[in-house]
Short mmCIF file of N, CA and C in Angstrom, two decimals:
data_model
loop_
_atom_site.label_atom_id
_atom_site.label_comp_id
_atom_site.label_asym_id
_atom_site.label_seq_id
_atom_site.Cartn_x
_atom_site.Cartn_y
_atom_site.Cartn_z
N UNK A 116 149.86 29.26 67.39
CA UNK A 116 149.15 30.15 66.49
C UNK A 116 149.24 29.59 65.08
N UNK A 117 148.11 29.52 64.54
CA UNK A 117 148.00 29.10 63.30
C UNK A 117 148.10 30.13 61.93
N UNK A 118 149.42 30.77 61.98
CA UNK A 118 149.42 32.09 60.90
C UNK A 118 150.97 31.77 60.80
N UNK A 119 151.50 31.58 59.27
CA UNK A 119 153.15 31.41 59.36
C UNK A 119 153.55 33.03 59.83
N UNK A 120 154.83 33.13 59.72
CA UNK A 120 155.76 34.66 59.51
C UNK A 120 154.92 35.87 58.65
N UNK A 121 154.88 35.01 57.41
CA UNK A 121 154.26 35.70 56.45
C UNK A 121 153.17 36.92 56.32
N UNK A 122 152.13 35.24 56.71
CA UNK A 122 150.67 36.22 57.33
C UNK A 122 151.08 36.90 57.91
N UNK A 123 151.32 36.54 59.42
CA UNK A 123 151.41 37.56 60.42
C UNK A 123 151.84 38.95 59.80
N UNK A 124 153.15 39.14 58.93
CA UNK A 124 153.94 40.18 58.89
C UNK A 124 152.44 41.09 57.61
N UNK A 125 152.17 40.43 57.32
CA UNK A 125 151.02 40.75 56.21
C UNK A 125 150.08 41.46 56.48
N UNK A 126 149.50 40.97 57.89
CA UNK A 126 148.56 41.62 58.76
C UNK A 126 148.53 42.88 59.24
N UNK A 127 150.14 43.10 60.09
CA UNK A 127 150.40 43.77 60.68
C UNK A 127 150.95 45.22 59.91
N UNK A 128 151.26 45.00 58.92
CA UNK A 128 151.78 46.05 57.49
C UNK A 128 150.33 46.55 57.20
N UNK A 129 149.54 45.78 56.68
CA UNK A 129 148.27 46.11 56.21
C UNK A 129 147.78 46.72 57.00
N UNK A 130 147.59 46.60 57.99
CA UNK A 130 146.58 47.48 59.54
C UNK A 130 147.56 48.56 59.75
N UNK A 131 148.81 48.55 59.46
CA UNK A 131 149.67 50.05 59.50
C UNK A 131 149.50 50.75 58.51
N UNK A 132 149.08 50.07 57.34
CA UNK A 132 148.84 51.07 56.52
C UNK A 132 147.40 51.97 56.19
N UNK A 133 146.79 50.62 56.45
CA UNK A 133 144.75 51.32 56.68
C UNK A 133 144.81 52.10 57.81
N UNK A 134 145.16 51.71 58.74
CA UNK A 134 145.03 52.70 60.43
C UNK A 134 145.96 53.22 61.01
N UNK A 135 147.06 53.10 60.55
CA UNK A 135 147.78 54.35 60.59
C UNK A 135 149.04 53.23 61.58
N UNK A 136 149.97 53.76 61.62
CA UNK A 136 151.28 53.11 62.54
C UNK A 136 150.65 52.83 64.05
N UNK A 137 150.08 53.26 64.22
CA UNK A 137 149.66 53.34 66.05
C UNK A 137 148.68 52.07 66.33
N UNK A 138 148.03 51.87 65.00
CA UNK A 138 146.75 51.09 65.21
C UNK A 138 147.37 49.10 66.01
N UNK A 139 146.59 48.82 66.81
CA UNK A 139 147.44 47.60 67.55
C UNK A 139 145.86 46.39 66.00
N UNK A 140 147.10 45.24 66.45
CA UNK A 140 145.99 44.53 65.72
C UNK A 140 146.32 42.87 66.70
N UNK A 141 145.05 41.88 66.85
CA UNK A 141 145.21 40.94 67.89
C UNK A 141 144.36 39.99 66.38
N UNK A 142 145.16 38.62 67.09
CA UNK A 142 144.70 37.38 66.48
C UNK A 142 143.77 36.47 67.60
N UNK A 143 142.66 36.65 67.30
CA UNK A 143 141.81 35.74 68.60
C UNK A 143 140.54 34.42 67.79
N UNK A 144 140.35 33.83 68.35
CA UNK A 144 139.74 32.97 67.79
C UNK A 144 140.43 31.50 67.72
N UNK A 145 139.84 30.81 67.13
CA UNK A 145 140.34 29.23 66.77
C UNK A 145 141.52 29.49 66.23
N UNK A 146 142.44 30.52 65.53
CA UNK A 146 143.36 30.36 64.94
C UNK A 146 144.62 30.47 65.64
N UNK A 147 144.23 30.98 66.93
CA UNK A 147 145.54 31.22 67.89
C UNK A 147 146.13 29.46 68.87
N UNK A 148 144.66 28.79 68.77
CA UNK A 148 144.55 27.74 68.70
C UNK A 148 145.31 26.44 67.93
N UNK A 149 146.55 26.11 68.26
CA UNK A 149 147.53 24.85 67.68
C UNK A 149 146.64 23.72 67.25
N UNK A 150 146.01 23.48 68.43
CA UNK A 150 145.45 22.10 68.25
C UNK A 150 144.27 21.69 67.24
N UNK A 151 143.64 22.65 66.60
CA UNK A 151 142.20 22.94 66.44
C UNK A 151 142.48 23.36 64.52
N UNK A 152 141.79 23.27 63.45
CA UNK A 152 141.97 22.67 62.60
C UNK A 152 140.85 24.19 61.95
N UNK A 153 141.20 24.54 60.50
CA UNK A 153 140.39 25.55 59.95
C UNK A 153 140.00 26.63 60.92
N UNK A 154 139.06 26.97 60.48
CA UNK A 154 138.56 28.28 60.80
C UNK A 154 138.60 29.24 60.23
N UNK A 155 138.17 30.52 60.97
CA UNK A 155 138.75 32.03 59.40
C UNK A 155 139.74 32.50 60.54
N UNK A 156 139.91 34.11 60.44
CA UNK A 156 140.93 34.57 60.52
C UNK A 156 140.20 36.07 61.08
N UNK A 157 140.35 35.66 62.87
CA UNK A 157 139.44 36.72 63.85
C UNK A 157 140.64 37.91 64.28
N UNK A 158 140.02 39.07 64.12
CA UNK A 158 141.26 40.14 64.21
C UNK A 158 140.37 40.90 64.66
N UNK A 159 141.00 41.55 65.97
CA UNK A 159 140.45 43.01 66.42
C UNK A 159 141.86 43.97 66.33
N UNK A 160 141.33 45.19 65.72
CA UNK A 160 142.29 46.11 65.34
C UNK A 160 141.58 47.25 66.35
N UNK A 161 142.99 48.03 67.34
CA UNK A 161 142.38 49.12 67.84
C UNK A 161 142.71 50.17 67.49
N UNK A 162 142.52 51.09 67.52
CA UNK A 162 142.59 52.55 66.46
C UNK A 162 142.11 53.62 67.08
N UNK A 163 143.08 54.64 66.73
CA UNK A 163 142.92 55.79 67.22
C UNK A 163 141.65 56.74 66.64
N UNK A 164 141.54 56.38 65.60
CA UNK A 164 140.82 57.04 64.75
C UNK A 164 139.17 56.78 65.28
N UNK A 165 138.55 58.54 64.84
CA UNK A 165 137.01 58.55 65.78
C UNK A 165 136.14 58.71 64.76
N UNK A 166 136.50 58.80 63.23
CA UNK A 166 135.12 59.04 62.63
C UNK A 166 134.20 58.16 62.29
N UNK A 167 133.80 57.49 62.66
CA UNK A 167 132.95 56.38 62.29
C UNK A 167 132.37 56.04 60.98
N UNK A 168 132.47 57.18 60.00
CA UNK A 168 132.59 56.69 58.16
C UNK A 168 133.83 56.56 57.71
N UNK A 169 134.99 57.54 58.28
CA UNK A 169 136.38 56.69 57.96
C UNK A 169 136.13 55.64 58.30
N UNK A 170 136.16 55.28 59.40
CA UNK A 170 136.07 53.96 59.93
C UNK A 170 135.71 52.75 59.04
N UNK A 171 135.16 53.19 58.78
CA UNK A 171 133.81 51.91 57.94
C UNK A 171 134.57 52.09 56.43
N UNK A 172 134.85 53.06 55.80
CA UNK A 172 135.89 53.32 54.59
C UNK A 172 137.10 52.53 54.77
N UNK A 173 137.63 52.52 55.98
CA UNK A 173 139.20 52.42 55.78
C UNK A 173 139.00 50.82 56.29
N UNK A 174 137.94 50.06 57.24
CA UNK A 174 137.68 48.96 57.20
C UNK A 174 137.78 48.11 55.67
N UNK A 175 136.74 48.75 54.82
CA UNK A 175 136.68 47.62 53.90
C UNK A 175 138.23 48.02 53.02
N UNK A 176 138.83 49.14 53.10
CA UNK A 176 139.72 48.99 52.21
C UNK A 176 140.99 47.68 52.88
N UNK A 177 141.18 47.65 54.08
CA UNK A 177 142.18 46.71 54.76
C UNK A 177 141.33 45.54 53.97
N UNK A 178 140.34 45.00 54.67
CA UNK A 178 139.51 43.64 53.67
C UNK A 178 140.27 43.35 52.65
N UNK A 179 140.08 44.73 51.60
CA UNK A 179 140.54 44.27 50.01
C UNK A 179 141.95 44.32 49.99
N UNK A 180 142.93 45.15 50.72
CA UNK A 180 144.31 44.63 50.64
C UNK A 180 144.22 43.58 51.54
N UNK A 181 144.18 43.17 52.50
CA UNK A 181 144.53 41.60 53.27
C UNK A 181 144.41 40.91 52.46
N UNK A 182 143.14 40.71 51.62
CA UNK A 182 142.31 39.25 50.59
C UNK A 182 143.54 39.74 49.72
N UNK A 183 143.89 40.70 49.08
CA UNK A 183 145.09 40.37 47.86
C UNK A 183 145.91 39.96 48.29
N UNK A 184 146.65 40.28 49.67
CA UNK A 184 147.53 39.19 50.10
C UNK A 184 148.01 38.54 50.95
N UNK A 185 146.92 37.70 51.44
CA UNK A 185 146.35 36.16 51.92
C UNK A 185 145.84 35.07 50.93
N UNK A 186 145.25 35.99 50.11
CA UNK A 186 144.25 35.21 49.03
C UNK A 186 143.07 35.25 49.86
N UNK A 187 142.37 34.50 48.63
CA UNK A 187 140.85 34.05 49.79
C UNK A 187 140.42 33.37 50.95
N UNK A 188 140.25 34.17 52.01
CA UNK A 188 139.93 33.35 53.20
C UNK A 188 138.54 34.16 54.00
N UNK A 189 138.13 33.37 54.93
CA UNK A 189 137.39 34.08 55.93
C UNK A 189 138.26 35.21 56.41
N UNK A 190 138.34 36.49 56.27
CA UNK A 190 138.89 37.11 57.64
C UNK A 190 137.60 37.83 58.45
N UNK A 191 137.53 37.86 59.96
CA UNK A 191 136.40 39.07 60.40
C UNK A 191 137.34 39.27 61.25
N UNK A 192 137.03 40.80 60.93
CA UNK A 192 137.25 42.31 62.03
C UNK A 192 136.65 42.84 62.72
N UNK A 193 136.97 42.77 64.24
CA UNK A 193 136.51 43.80 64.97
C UNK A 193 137.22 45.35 65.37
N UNK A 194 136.64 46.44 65.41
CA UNK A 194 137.24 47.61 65.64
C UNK A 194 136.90 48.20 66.56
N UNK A 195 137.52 48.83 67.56
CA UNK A 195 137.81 49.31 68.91
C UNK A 195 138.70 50.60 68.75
N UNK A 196 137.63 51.64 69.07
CA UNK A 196 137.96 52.83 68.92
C UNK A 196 137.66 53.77 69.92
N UNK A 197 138.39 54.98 70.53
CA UNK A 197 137.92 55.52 71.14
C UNK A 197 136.59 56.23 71.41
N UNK A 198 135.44 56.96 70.09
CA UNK A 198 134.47 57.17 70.29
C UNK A 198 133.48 56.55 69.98
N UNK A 199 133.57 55.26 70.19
CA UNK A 199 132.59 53.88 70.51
C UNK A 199 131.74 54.09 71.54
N UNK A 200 130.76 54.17 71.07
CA UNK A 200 129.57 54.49 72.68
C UNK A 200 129.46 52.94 73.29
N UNK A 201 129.39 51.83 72.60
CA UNK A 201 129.36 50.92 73.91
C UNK A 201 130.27 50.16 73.46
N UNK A 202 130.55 49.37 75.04
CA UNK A 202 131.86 48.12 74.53
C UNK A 202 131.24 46.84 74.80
N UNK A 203 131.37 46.81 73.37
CA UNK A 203 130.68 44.97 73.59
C UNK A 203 131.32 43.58 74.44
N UNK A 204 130.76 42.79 75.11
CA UNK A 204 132.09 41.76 75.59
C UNK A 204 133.20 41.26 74.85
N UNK A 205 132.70 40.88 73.44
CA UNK A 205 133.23 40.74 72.59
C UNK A 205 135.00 40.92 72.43
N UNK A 206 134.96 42.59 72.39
CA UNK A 206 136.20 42.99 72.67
C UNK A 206 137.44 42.86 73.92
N UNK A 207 136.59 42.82 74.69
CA UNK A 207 137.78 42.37 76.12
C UNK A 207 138.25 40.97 75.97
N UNK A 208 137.16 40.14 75.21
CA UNK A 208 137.13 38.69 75.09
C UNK A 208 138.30 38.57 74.33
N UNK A 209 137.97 39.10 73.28
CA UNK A 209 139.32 39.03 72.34
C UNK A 209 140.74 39.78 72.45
N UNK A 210 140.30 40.72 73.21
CA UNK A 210 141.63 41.35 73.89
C UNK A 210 143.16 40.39 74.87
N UNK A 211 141.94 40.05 75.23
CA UNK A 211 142.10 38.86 76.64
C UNK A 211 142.75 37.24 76.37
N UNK A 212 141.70 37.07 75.60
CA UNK A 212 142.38 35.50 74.54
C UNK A 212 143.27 35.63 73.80
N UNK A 213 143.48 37.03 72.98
CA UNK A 213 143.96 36.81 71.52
C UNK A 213 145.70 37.03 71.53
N UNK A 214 146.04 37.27 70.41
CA UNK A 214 147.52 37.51 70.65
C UNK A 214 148.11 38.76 69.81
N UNK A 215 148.31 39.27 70.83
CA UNK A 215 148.87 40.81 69.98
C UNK A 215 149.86 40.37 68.43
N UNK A 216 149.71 41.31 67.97
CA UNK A 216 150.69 40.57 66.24
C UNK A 216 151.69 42.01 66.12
#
């Protein structure tokens, strides 16, 4: 995995604090990847939470605390919530590949 202590612990604070203690958060993408060089920084966070404008509120606020401290990077988020009307492949994909944090 390409994230020191740091990040990781950075991630996982930040997504406890936007989505609450319960919320799980996964590292999937090229970055879980040793061998493989750049990329951004692919995270699916799952969450209890059903309102879909919180949602989208408490999304960009994680954004702006992660970027203060990571600094500037690619990050994209996916969110997986219980009243999600469809499940994209997307999510199992990354469920499946990624690495719980």
């Amino acid at each position: 995995m390409r994230l020191n202590d740091q990040q990781r612990a950075a991630i996982r604070t930040t997504v406890a604090e936007t989505f609450g203690a319960e919320a799980r958060v996964w590292l999937f993408g090229s970055r879980v990847d040793d061998a493989k060089r750049g990329g951004d920084i692919d995270l699916l966070i799952e969450t209890d939470q059903v309102d879909t404008d919180a949602l989208a509120r408490t999304e960009i606020a994680f954004l702006s605390k992660i970027q203060m401290k990571l600094g500037e990077q690619k990050i994209d988020v996916l969110l997986d919530y219980p009243s999600r009307k469809t499940r994209p492949a997307i999510l199992s994909i990354a469920r499946q590949t990624g690495v719980l944090l």
